[in-house]
Amino acid sequence: MEHQHQHEHQHDHTHSHDHATLNEEDPIQSEQLHLIKVITAFAYYKRHSLNHNHRRRRDYLSLSEHHKKLIPDYLDKVNQVDGRIEENMNLIRAIVKSASMFTEDADDEPAEQNSKKQQQNPPVSPMDMDKVRSTLKQFVRDWSKEGEGERKVTYDPVVQELNEIYKDLPMHDRGAVRVLVPGAGLGRLAFDIAKAGFSCQGNEFSYYMLFASHFVLNRLKTENEYKIYPFIHSNSNIKSDEKQLDPVMIPDVLPANLLDTVDFSMVAGDFIEVYSQENNKEAWDVVVTCFFMDTAKNILEYMEVIHKALKQNGTWINIGPLLYHFEDSSSGDASIELSLEQVKEVAKKMGFKFKKEYMVPTTYTSNPDGMLKYVYECAFWTAVKI
C-alpha cells in the first residue's frame, strides 16, 4: 500500500519528462504522434473517469440490502461525481481546442465516441490518464485561491529574492533583467515574476503542461471562468463528501496586464537541448528552478547548463526537493541521484557561490481538505556565478 501511495504521488509532481522518445529518422512525425497521444489522453478523460466512477456504482449495488440502508446517500454521491466529471470535461475540451495550434491532425474529441472496440482497447494508458488528472491538480496549485498556501511558501520567496536583488532598480527598468524558469508547468511562477516587472521566459517539456499553460495564459477572458473538481477521482483520505464535491474556481487572477517593458514567453522543449545552444550562453541574469532539479536524468548536466546560461555574477535561485524522477525508471534511462550536500558541493566546484540557504516545508498539489499530505523539506538557495 505504501508503494502505491508513493507511486501516485510521484506522478503528481512529474512535469518535465512526458515526451515520447523521438524517432531519430523522422523526429517531426514522431513529435506529431506524441502530440496526438497527449490530446487523445485529454479527450479520453470523460469516458475513462465515468467508467471508473461506474465501478463504485456496481460495487454499491452488489451490497446486501442491509448494508445499502446504512449508506442511503452513497449512490447520490456517485451520480454527483458523474456530473462533475462532465464539468471538468468543459475545461479539458477548451484546452484541446486551444491545443489545435500545435498540431493539424488532432480531432477535437477523438475519444468521446462510444464504440465497443474503444472500450476494449482504450487508446491511452493509465499513466496518461494519471497525467491528465495531475494537470487538473496543477491548476489548483497555480491558478486558484485554494493553491495560494503552496504558492506563498514556494513562489513568494523567489519573487521576494528578485525584489531584494534588484531593489535599487526602478520598476520601468526591470524589464532589462532576463529571468529563466525551466520546468515552468502551468506558468504561474513565471507570470508572477513578469508581474513583478522582470522579463521572464518559462520553459516546459511536458505537452500536458504546455497545452494547459497555453490555454490559461492566452485563452481565459475572466477571473473564475471555469469550475473544476480535481479531487473527485479517488475516495481515499476524504474527510467530507461535501468538500470533495465543492468546485475550485480558476483562474484566481487573469494572466494579463503586464508592463510594456516586460517580455514574457513560454518555450517548449527539453531544457538541456534548448538552453545549451550558443544563443543562450551567458544570456540570462537569473535562472529560477522550482521543483525542477530532480526531473534531471543527470543533475550535473542541469547545473552545467544553468551555469553556462547565466551571465557573470548572475543568480541561480532554487527551491525544491530531490525526488529523482528517473531513479526507478522502467525505460532503462540512466539516472544520477545526489544528496543535497553533494548537489551543493558540485555547484561550488562549478563556480557558484552560495549567498543564502534554508529549508522550506511544503506540500505539492495536495488536497487542502484531505487526510493525507506529503510534506517536502525543500531546499531554498540563492547562488551567484563567480
mmCIF file of C-alpha atoms in Angstrom:
data_model
loop_
_atom_site.group_PDB
_atom_site.id
_atom_site.type_symbol
_atom_site.label_atom_id
_atom_site.label_comp_id
_atom_site.label_asym_id
_atom_site.label_seq_id
_atom_site.Cartn_x
_atom_site.Cartn_y
_atom_site.Cartn_z
ATOM 1 C CA MET A 1 0.000 0.000 0.000
ATOM 2 C CA GLU A 2 2.815 2.367 0.865
ATOM 3 C CA HIS A 3 4.433 1.852 -2.523
ATOM 4 C CA GLN A 4 1.167 2.658 -4.286
ATOM 5 C CA HIS A 5 0.839 5.963 -2.417
ATOM 6 C CA GLN A 6 4.366 6.911 -3.357
ATOM 7 C CA HIS A 7 3.767 5.958 -6.985
ATOM 8 C CA GLU A 8 0.605 8.055 -7.327
ATOM 9 C CA HIS A 9 2.206 10.939 -5.516
ATOM 10 C CA GLN A 10 5.282 10.878 -7.698
ATOM 11 C CA HIS A 11 3.202 11.490 -10.804
ATOM 12 C CA ASP A 12 1.600 14.500 -9.143
ATOM 13 C CA HIS A 13 4.906 16.289 -9.319
ATOM 14 C CA THR A 14 6.095 14.879 -12.634
ATOM 15 C CA HIS A 15 6.051 17.761 -15.043
ATOM 16 C CA SER A 16 9.127 17.514 -17.176
ATOM 17 C CA HIS A 17 9.544 14.200 -18.905
ATOM 18 C CA ASP A 18 6.313 13.361 -20.678
ATOM 19 C CA HIS A 19 7.661 13.468 -24.226
ATOM 20 C CA ALA A 20 7.944 10.178 -26.047
ATOM 21 C CA THR A 21 11.423 9.257 -27.178
ATOM 22 C CA LEU A 22 11.609 10.810 -30.608
ATOM 23 C CA ASN A 23 12.201 8.674 -33.677
ATOM 24 C CA GLU A 24 15.586 9.879 -34.880
ATOM 25 C CA GLU A 25 14.769 9.015 -38.511
ATOM 26 C CA ASP A 26 11.664 11.222 -38.525
ATOM 27 C CA PRO A 27 11.549 13.371 -35.395
ATOM 28 C CA ILE A 28 8.795 15.631 -36.781
ATOM 29 C CA GLN A 29 6.423 12.715 -37.400
ATOM 30 C CA SER A 30 7.303 11.241 -34.000
ATOM 31 C CA GLU A 31 6.622 14.591 -32.321
ATOM 32 C CA GLN A 32 3.249 14.856 -34.083
ATOM 33 C CA LEU A 33 2.305 11.343 -32.927
ATOM 34 C CA HIS A 34 3.162 12.287 -29.368
ATOM 35 C CA LEU A 35 1.117 15.500 -29.600
ATOM 36 C CA ILE A 36 -1.871 13.499 -30.789
ATOM 37 C CA LYS A 37 -1.356 10.951 -27.997
ATOM 38 C CA VAL A 38 -1.493 13.719 -25.380
ATOM 39 C CA ILE A 39 -4.569 15.316 -26.969
ATOM 40 C CA THR A 40 -6.214 11.876 -27.096
ATOM 41 C CA ALA A 41 -5.483 11.390 -23.386
ATOM 42 C CA PHE A 42 -7.191 14.694 -22.578
ATOM 43 C CA ALA A 43 -10.142 13.838 -24.809
ATOM 44 C CA TYR A 44 -10.495 10.369 -23.264
ATOM 45 C CA TYR A 45 -10.717 11.819 -19.738
ATOM 46 C CA LYS A 46 -14.527 11.801 -19.584
ATOM 47 C CA ARG A 47 -15.036 8.202 -20.724
ATOM 48 C CA HIS A 48 -12.222 6.869 -18.563
ATOM 49 C CA SER A 49 -13.422 8.755 -15.466
ATOM 50 C CA LEU A 50 -17.084 7.772 -15.950
ATOM 51 C CA ASN A 51 -16.060 4.114 -16.341
ATOM 52 C CA HIS A 52 -14.000 4.329 -13.161
ATOM 53 C CA ASN A 53 -16.824 6.004 -11.259
ATOM 54 C CA HIS A 54 -19.333 3.425 -12.523
ATOM 55 C CA ARG A 55 -17.298 0.767 -10.705
ATOM 56 C CA ARG A 56 -18.367 2.449 -7.446
ATOM 57 C CA ARG A 57 -21.996 2.199 -8.561
ATOM 58 C CA ARG A 58 -21.643 -1.517 -9.336
ATOM 59 C CA ASP A 59 -19.933 -2.179 -6.021
ATOM 60 C CA TYR A 60 -22.700 -0.404 -4.123
ATOM 61 C CA LEU A 61 -25.403 -2.354 -5.975
ATOM 62 C CA SER A 62 -23.681 -5.625 -5.067
ATOM 63 C CA LEU A 63 -24.109 -4.874 -1.335
ATOM 64 C CA SER A 64 -26.749 -6.604 0.776
ATOM 65 C CA GLU A 65 -29.960 -4.600 1.324
ATOM 66 C CA HIS A 66 -28.992 -4.275 4.989
ATOM 67 C CA HIS A 67 -25.694 -2.564 4.090
ATOM 68 C CA LYS A 68 -27.292 -0.377 1.411
ATOM 69 C CA LYS A 69 -29.670 1.051 4.002
ATOM 70 C CA LEU A 70 -26.707 2.094 6.182
ATOM 71 C CA ILE A 71 -25.358 4.396 3.407
ATOM 72 C CA PRO A 72 -28.534 5.640 1.673
ATOM 73 C CA ASP A 73 -26.790 8.657 0.074
ATOM 74 C CA TYR A 74 -23.920 6.704 -1.470
ATOM 75 C CA LEU A 75 -25.439 6.434 -4.954
ATOM 76 C CA ASP A 76 -26.367 10.104 -4.903
ATOM 77 C CA LYS A 77 -22.680 10.980 -4.449
ATOM 78 C CA VAL A 78 -21.662 8.660 -7.302
ATOM 79 C CA ASN A 79 -24.193 10.399 -9.565
ATOM 80 C CA GLN A 80 -22.925 13.821 -8.495
ATOM 81 C CA VAL A 81 -19.367 12.778 -9.379
ATOM 82 C CA ASP A 82 -20.606 11.901 -12.894
ATOM 83 C CA GLY A 83 -21.857 15.474 -13.262
ATOM 84 C CA ARG A 84 -18.585 16.919 -12.029
ATOM 85 C CA ILE A 85 -16.590 14.781 -14.479
ATOM 86 C CA GLU A 86 -18.662 16.437 -17.219
ATOM 87 C CA GLU A 87 -17.817 19.881 -15.772
ATOM 88 C CA ASN A 88 -14.101 19.017 -15.740
ATOM 89 C CA MET A 89 -14.508 17.974 -19.368
ATOM 90 C CA ASN A 90 -15.709 21.506 -20.226
ATOM 91 C CA LEU A 91 -12.255 22.805 -19.286
ATOM 92 C CA ILE A 92 -10.483 19.888 -20.969
ATOM 93 C CA ARG A 93 -12.421 20.405 -24.240
ATOM 94 C CA ALA A 94 -11.347 24.056 -24.185
ATOM 95 C CA ILE A 95 -7.689 23.006 -23.642
ATOM 96 C CA VAL A 96 -7.900 20.538 -26.553
ATOM 97 C CA LYS A 97 -9.415 23.200 -28.804
ATOM 98 C CA SER A 98 -6.701 25.665 -27.813
ATOM 99 C CA ALA A 99 -4.032 22.992 -28.448
ATOM 100 C CA SER A 100 -5.057 22.668 -32.102
ATOM 101 C CA MET A 101 -2.433 25.330 -32.886
ATOM 102 C CA PHE A 102 0.251 22.720 -32.044
ATOM 103 C CA THR A 103 -0.988 20.064 -34.482
ATOM 104 C CA GLU A 104 -3.037 19.943 -37.638
ATOM 105 C CA ASP A 105 -4.178 16.341 -37.380
ATOM 106 C CA ALA A 106 -5.798 16.103 -33.963
ATOM 107 C CA ASP A 107 -9.544 15.524 -33.924
ATOM 108 C CA ASP A 108 -11.292 17.819 -31.423
ATOM 109 C CA GLU A 109 -12.686 14.939 -29.366
ATOM 110 C CA PRO A 110 -11.228 11.745 -30.795
ATOM 111 C CA ALA A 111 -12.004 9.667 -27.734
ATOM 112 C CA GLU A 112 -15.578 10.545 -26.926
ATOM 113 C CA GLN A 113 -17.239 8.202 -29.407
ATOM 114 C CA ASN A 114 -18.778 5.234 -27.622
ATOM 115 C CA SER A 115 -17.606 2.203 -29.547
ATOM 116 C CA LYS A 116 -17.177 -1.336 -28.246
ATOM 117 C CA LYS A 117 -13.738 -1.544 -29.788
ATOM 118 C CA GLN A 118 -12.623 1.576 -27.925
ATOM 119 C CA GLN A 119 -13.933 0.256 -24.611
ATOM 120 C CA GLN A 120 -11.970 -2.973 -25.136
ATOM 121 C CA ASN A 121 -8.810 -1.155 -26.263
ATOM 122 C CA PRO A 122 -8.541 2.215 -24.557
ATOM 123 C CA PRO A 123 -6.333 4.482 -26.687
ATOM 124 C CA VAL A 124 -4.342 5.704 -23.698
ATOM 125 C CA SER A 125 -2.508 4.140 -20.774
ATOM 126 C CA PRO A 126 -3.329 4.514 -17.049
ATOM 127 C CA MET A 127 -0.192 6.664 -16.762
ATOM 128 C CA ASP A 128 -1.501 9.013 -19.477
ATOM 129 C CA MET A 129 -4.759 9.418 -17.560
ATOM 130 C CA ASP A 130 -2.786 9.972 -14.372
ATOM 131 C CA LYS A 131 -1.083 12.919 -16.095
ATOM 132 C CA VAL A 132 -4.432 14.409 -17.131
ATOM 133 C CA ARG A 133 -5.687 14.202 -13.532
ATOM 134 C CA SER A 134 -2.380 15.675 -12.293
ATOM 135 C CA THR A 135 -2.876 18.583 -14.691
ATOM 136 C CA LEU A 136 -6.218 19.347 -13.008
ATOM 137 C CA LYS A 137 -4.458 19.397 -9.631
ATOM 138 C CA GLN A 138 -1.765 21.644 -11.086
ATOM 139 C CA PHE A 139 -4.492 24.167 -11.970
ATOM 140 C CA VAL A 140 -5.359 24.253 -8.262
ATOM 141 C CA ARG A 141 -1.734 24.896 -7.267
ATOM 142 C CA ASP A 142 -1.068 27.565 -9.899
ATOM 143 C CA TRP A 143 -4.334 29.311 -10.713
ATOM 144 C CA SER A 144 -6.794 29.007 -7.806
ATOM 145 C CA LYS A 145 -7.430 30.621 -4.436
ATOM 146 C CA GLU A 146 -7.056 27.149 -2.876
ATOM 147 C CA GLY A 147 -3.462 26.942 -4.169
ATOM 148 C CA GLU A 148 -2.458 30.177 -2.500
ATOM 149 C CA GLY A 149 -0.946 28.410 0.545
ATOM 150 C CA GLU A 150 1.512 26.403 -1.580
ATOM 151 C CA ARG A 151 2.334 29.427 -3.743
ATOM 152 C CA LYS A 152 3.080 31.571 -0.679
ATOM 153 C CA VAL A 153 5.773 29.189 0.576
ATOM 154 C CA THR A 154 7.328 28.311 -2.806
ATOM 155 C CA TYR A 155 6.734 31.151 -5.281
ATOM 156 C CA ASP A 156 6.702 34.165 -2.960
ATOM 157 C CA PRO A 157 10.277 33.619 -1.635
ATOM 158 C CA VAL A 158 11.529 33.590 -5.248
ATOM 159 C CA VAL A 159 9.794 36.869 -6.135
ATOM 160 C CA GLN A 160 10.927 38.410 -2.804
ATOM 161 C CA GLU A 161 14.518 37.397 -3.558
ATOM 162 C CA LEU A 162 14.327 39.025 -7.010
ATOM 163 C CA ASN A 163 12.868 42.172 -5.450
ATOM 164 C CA GLU A 164 15.718 42.204 -2.932
ATOM 165 C CA ILE A 165 18.472 41.667 -5.541
ATOM 166 C CA TYR A 166 17.089 44.419 -7.795
ATOM 167 C CA LYS A 167 15.679 46.743 -5.107
ATOM 168 C CA ASP A 168 17.654 49.716 -6.460
ATOM 169 C CA LEU A 169 16.299 49.242 -9.995
ATOM 170 C CA PRO A 170 13.166 51.290 -10.801
ATOM 171 C CA MET A 171 10.146 49.238 -11.911
ATOM 172 C CA HIS A 172 10.256 50.530 -15.500
ATOM 173 C CA ASP A 173 13.930 49.428 -15.818
ATOM 174 C CA ARG A 174 13.349 45.893 -14.513
ATOM 175 C CA GLY A 175 12.307 44.662 -17.956
ATOM 176 C CA ALA A 176 16.004 44.640 -18.906
ATOM 177 C CA VAL A 177 16.554 41.848 -16.323
ATOM 178 C CA ARG A 178 16.079 38.454 -18.018
ATOM 179 C CA VAL A 179 14.806 35.583 -15.837
ATOM 180 C CA LEU A 180 14.556 31.964 -16.999
ATOM 181 C CA VAL A 181 12.172 29.469 -15.343
ATOM 182 C CA PRO A 182 12.714 25.882 -16.566
ATOM 183 C CA GLY A 183 10.025 23.334 -15.695
ATOM 184 C CA ALA A 184 7.501 26.174 -15.661
ATOM 185 C CA GLY A 185 4.432 23.904 -15.537
ATOM 186 C CA LEU A 186 1.250 25.968 -15.881
ATOM 187 C CA GLY A 187 3.237 29.191 -15.859
ATOM 188 C CA ARG A 188 2.137 30.896 -12.634
ATOM 189 C CA LEU A 189 5.607 31.419 -11.156
ATOM 190 C CA ALA A 190 6.887 32.769 -14.490
ATOM 191 C CA PHE A 191 3.827 35.058 -14.685
ATOM 192 C CA ASP A 192 4.318 36.274 -11.089
ATOM 193 C CA ILE A 193 7.953 37.130 -11.929
ATOM 194 C CA ALA A 194 6.817 39.030 -15.042
ATOM 195 C CA LYS A 195 4.131 40.755 -12.970
ATOM 196 C CA ALA A 196 6.925 41.985 -10.664
ATOM 197 C CA GLY A 197 8.390 43.788 -13.694
ATOM 198 C CA PHE A 198 11.087 41.346 -14.879
ATOM 199 C CA SER A 199 11.307 39.888 -18.376
ATOM 200 C CA CYS A 200 10.682 36.171 -17.938
ATOM 201 C CA GLN A 201 10.793 33.073 -20.087
ATOM 202 C CA GLY A 202 9.199 29.826 -18.931
ATOM 203 C CA ASN A 203 10.415 26.559 -20.411
ATOM 204 C CA GLU A 204 8.400 23.338 -20.311
ATOM 205 C CA PHE A 205 8.890 19.844 -21.724
ATOM 206 C CA SER A 206 5.561 18.168 -20.949
ATOM 207 C CA TYR A 207 2.848 18.672 -23.539
ATOM 208 C CA TYR A 208 0.217 18.092 -20.847
ATOM 209 C CA MET A 209 1.563 21.203 -19.128
ATOM 210 C CA LEU A 210 2.240 23.111 -22.360
ATOM 211 C CA PHE A 211 -1.300 22.683 -23.677
ATOM 212 C CA ALA A 212 -2.795 23.662 -20.320
ATOM 213 C CA SER A 213 -0.448 26.644 -19.784
ATOM 214 C CA HIS A 214 -1.042 27.890 -23.342
ATOM 215 C CA PHE A 215 -4.769 27.814 -22.617
ATOM 216 C CA VAL A 216 -4.564 29.549 -19.242
ATOM 217 C CA LEU A 217 -2.117 32.235 -20.407
ATOM 218 C CA ASN A 218 -3.782 33.009 -23.743
ATOM 219 C CA ARG A 219 -7.445 31.994 -23.800
ATOM 220 C CA LEU A 220 -9.045 32.883 -20.468
ATOM 221 C CA LYS A 221 -11.178 36.011 -20.528
ATOM 222 C CA THR A 222 -12.406 36.499 -16.937
ATOM 223 C CA GLU A 223 -11.437 35.581 -13.378
ATOM 224 C CA ASN A 224 -13.116 32.389 -12.035
ATOM 225 C CA GLU A 225 -14.182 31.470 -15.571
ATOM 226 C CA TYR A 226 -14.132 27.694 -15.007
ATOM 227 C CA LYS A 227 -15.272 25.369 -12.226
ATOM 228 C CA ILE A 228 -13.133 22.278 -11.751
ATOM 229 C CA TYR A 229 -13.323 19.319 -9.385
ATOM 230 C CA PRO A 230 -9.769 17.950 -9.144
ATOM 231 C CA PHE A 231 -10.256 15.689 -6.087
ATOM 232 C CA ILE A 232 -13.184 13.507 -7.250
ATOM 233 C CA HIS A 233 -11.094 10.718 -8.771
ATOM 234 C CA SER A 234 -10.223 8.971 -5.517
ATOM 235 C CA ASN A 235 -12.339 8.490 -2.393
ATOM 236 C CA SER A 236 -9.347 7.677 -0.209
ATOM 237 C CA ASN A 237 -8.459 10.058 2.638
ATOM 238 C CA ILE A 238 -11.575 12.208 2.163
ATOM 239 C CA LYS A 239 -12.834 13.969 5.307
ATOM 240 C CA SER A 240 -16.069 15.297 3.858
ATOM 241 C CA ASP A 241 -18.123 14.389 0.783
ATOM 242 C CA GLU A 242 -19.340 17.969 0.585
ATOM 243 C CA LYS A 243 -15.817 19.419 0.467
ATOM 244 C CA GLN A 244 -14.725 16.830 -2.083
ATOM 245 C CA LEU A 245 -17.608 17.824 -4.358
ATOM 246 C CA ASP A 246 -17.097 21.588 -3.947
ATOM 247 C CA PRO A 247 -15.807 23.437 -7.037
ATOM 248 C CA VAL A 248 -12.424 25.081 -7.358
ATOM 249 C CA MET A 249 -12.655 28.247 -9.447
ATOM 250 C CA ILE A 250 -9.929 29.158 -11.947
ATOM 251 C CA PRO A 251 -8.193 31.461 -12.618
ATOM 252 C CA ASP A 252 -7.915 33.437 -9.375
ATOM 253 C CA VAL A 253 -6.201 36.194 -11.376
ATOM 254 C CA LEU A 254 -6.395 36.912 -15.083
ATOM 255 C CA PRO A 255 -2.915 36.473 -16.585
ATOM 256 C CA ALA A 256 -2.826 39.826 -18.341
ATOM 257 C CA ASN A 257 -1.892 43.490 -17.841
ATOM 258 C CA LEU A 258 1.900 43.188 -17.791
ATOM 259 C CA LEU A 259 4.064 46.283 -18.131
ATOM 260 C CA ASP A 260 5.033 47.234 -21.707
ATOM 261 C CA THR A 261 8.686 46.924 -20.668
ATOM 262 C CA VAL A 262 8.258 43.209 -19.833
ATOM 263 C CA ASP A 263 8.979 40.411 -22.285
ATOM 264 C CA PHE A 264 7.047 37.295 -21.163
ATOM 265 C CA SER A 265 7.137 34.000 -23.080
ATOM 266 C CA MET A 266 6.845 30.229 -22.775
ATOM 267 C CA VAL A 267 9.202 27.981 -24.737
ATOM 268 C CA ALA A 268 8.540 24.307 -25.475
ATOM 269 C CA GLY A 269 11.363 21.795 -25.419
ATOM 270 C CA ASP A 270 13.971 19.916 -23.438
ATOM 271 C CA PHE A 271 15.865 22.220 -21.066
ATOM 272 C CA ILE A 272 19.282 20.763 -21.949
ATOM 273 C CA GLU A 273 18.706 20.917 -25.710
ATOM 274 C CA VAL A 274 17.231 24.432 -25.757
ATOM 275 C CA TYR A 275 19.494 26.207 -23.276
ATOM 276 C CA SER A 276 22.847 24.654 -24.085
ATOM 277 C CA GLN A 277 22.665 26.317 -27.504
ATOM 278 C CA GLU A 278 25.078 29.135 -28.237
ATOM 279 C CA ASN A 279 22.399 31.869 -28.267
ATOM 280 C CA ASN A 280 21.654 31.086 -24.599
ATOM 281 C CA LYS A 281 25.275 31.286 -23.461
ATOM 282 C CA GLU A 282 25.545 33.968 -20.752
ATOM 283 C CA ALA A 283 22.114 35.271 -21.849
ATOM 284 C CA TRP A 284 20.291 35.202 -18.509
ATOM 285 C CA ASP A 285 20.566 37.372 -15.400
ATOM 286 C CA VAL A 286 18.682 34.874 -13.228
ATOM 287 C CA VAL A 287 17.712 31.205 -13.514
ATOM 288 C CA VAL A 288 14.904 30.105 -11.179
ATOM 289 C CA THR A 289 14.486 26.360 -10.563
ATOM 290 C CA CYS A 290 11.338 25.482 -8.621
ATOM 291 C CA PHE A 291 10.589 21.759 -8.125
ATOM 292 C CA PHE A 292 12.760 21.200 -11.181
ATOM 293 C CA MET A 293 16.249 19.891 -10.387
ATOM 294 C CA ASP A 294 15.040 16.366 -9.558
ATOM 295 C CA THR A 295 13.483 15.981 -13.032
ATOM 296 C CA ALA A 296 17.026 15.505 -14.368
ATOM 297 C CA LYS A 297 18.407 12.215 -15.578
ATOM 298 C CA ASN A 298 21.801 13.778 -14.892
ATOM 299 C CA ILE A 299 21.596 16.648 -12.396
ATOM 300 C CA LEU A 300 25.261 17.535 -13.123
ATOM 301 C CA GLU A 301 24.249 18.382 -16.678
ATOM 302 C CA TYR A 302 21.383 20.595 -15.455
ATOM 303 C CA MET A 303 23.797 22.523 -13.226
ATOM 304 C CA GLU A 304 26.304 22.907 -16.058
ATOM 305 C CA VAL A 305 23.669 24.324 -18.416
ATOM 306 C CA ILE A 306 22.431 26.718 -15.704
ATOM 307 C CA HIS A 307 25.996 27.927 -15.105
ATOM 308 C CA LYS A 308 26.697 28.468 -18.818
ATOM 309 C CA ALA A 309 23.356 30.182 -19.442
ATOM 310 C CA LEU A 310 23.912 32.713 -16.628
ATOM 311 C CA LYS A 311 25.780 35.963 -17.146
ATOM 312 C CA GLN A 312 28.826 36.619 -14.977
ATOM 313 C CA ASN A 313 27.535 37.470 -11.464
ATOM 314 C CA GLY A 314 24.143 36.113 -12.486
ATOM 315 C CA THR A 315 21.964 34.449 -9.853
ATOM 316 C CA TRP A 316 20.596 30.918 -9.526
ATOM 317 C CA ILE A 317 17.550 30.772 -7.240
ATOM 318 C CA ASN A 318 16.374 27.270 -6.329
ATOM 319 C CA ILE A 319 13.532 25.850 -4.305
ATOM 320 C CA GLY A 320 12.518 22.196 -4.282
ATOM 321 C CA PRO A 321 13.091 18.657 -3.027
ATOM 322 C CA LEU A 322 15.130 15.832 -4.528
ATOM 323 C CA LEU A 323 12.516 13.283 -5.616
ATOM 324 C CA TYR A 324 14.515 11.933 -8.536
ATOM 325 C CA HIS A 325 12.011 11.140 -11.281
ATOM 326 C CA PHE A 326 14.170 8.629 -13.122
ATOM 327 C CA GLU A 327 15.521 6.758 -10.085
ATOM 328 C CA ASP A 328 13.315 3.714 -10.680
ATOM 329 C CA SER A 329 12.640 4.261 -14.363
ATOM 330 C CA SER A 330 11.429 1.152 -16.189
ATOM 331 C CA SER A 331 12.585 2.576 -19.536
ATOM 332 C CA GLY A 332 16.242 1.931 -18.733
ATOM 333 C CA ASP A 333 17.126 5.633 -18.558
ATOM 334 C CA ALA A 334 20.343 6.382 -16.705
ATOM 335 C CA SER A 335 19.840 8.388 -13.516
ATOM 336 C CA ILE A 336 22.340 10.186 -11.285
ATOM 337 C CA GLU A 337 20.979 10.849 -7.799
ATOM 338 C CA LEU A 338 22.958 13.117 -5.478
ATOM 339 C CA SER A 339 22.248 14.096 -1.880
ATOM 340 C CA LEU A 340 21.569 17.751 -1.132
ATOM 341 C CA GLU A 341 25.085 18.107 0.297
ATOM 342 C CA GLN A 342 26.569 16.659 -2.893
ATOM 343 C CA VAL A 343 24.498 18.971 -5.107
ATOM 344 C CA LYS A 344 25.827 21.995 -3.236
ATOM 345 C CA GLU A 345 29.424 20.724 -3.309
ATOM 346 C CA VAL A 346 29.248 20.189 -7.085
ATOM 347 C CA ALA A 347 27.682 23.628 -7.585
ATOM 348 C CA LYS A 348 30.616 25.195 -5.728
ATOM 349 C CA LYS A 349 33.100 23.247 -7.866
ATOM 350 C CA MET A 350 31.340 24.538 -10.998
ATOM 351 C CA GLY A 351 31.733 28.143 -9.859
ATOM 352 C CA PHE A 352 28.679 29.036 -7.789
ATOM 353 C CA LYS A 353 28.930 30.962 -4.540
ATOM 354 C CA PHE A 354 26.041 30.396 -2.138
ATOM 355 C CA LYS A 355 24.608 33.591 -0.638
ATOM 356 C CA LYS A 356 21.532 32.270 1.153
ATOM 357 C CA GLU A 357 20.386 28.773 2.177
ATOM 358 C CA TYR A 358 17.445 27.491 4.212
ATOM 359 C CA MET A 359 14.808 24.739 4.236
ATOM 360 C CA VAL A 360 11.103 25.228 3.481
ATOM 361 C CA PRO A 361 8.440 22.623 4.366
ATOM 362 C CA THR A 362 5.639 22.421 1.771
ATOM 363 C CA THR A 363 3.100 20.144 0.142
ATOM 364 C CA TYR A 364 2.730 19.827 -3.637
ATOM 365 C CA THR A 365 -0.681 19.773 -5.371
ATOM 366 C CA SER A 366 -2.191 18.283 -2.226
ATOM 367 C CA ASN A 367 -5.890 18.269 -1.363
ATOM 368 C CA PRO A 368 -6.192 21.028 1.290
ATOM 369 C CA ASP A 369 -9.108 19.143 2.888
ATOM 370 C CA GLY A 370 -7.627 15.641 2.589
ATOM 371 C CA MET A 371 -6.412 13.303 5.334
ATOM 372 C CA LEU A 372 -3.041 12.616 3.678
ATOM 373 C CA LYS A 373 -0.379 15.227 2.984
ATOM 374 C CA TYR A 374 3.135 14.623 1.758
ATOM 375 C CA VAL A 375 5.368 17.374 3.098
ATOM 376 C CA TYR A 376 8.656 18.065 1.343
ATOM 377 C CA GLU A 377 11.558 19.692 3.142
ATOM 378 C CA CYS A 378 12.549 21.888 0.202
ATOM 379 C CA ALA A 379 15.989 23.379 -0.175
ATOM 380 C CA PHE A 380 15.969 27.106 -0.917
ATOM 381 C CA TRP A 381 19.131 28.806 -2.021
ATOM 382 C CA THR A 382 20.471 31.817 -3.850
ATOM 383 C CA ALA A 383 23.824 31.248 -5.555
ATOM 384 C CA VAL A 384 25.877 33.608 -7.716
ATOM 385 C CA LYS A 385 28.015 32.651 -10.730
ATOM 386 C CA ILE A 386 31.508 33.875 -9.914
#
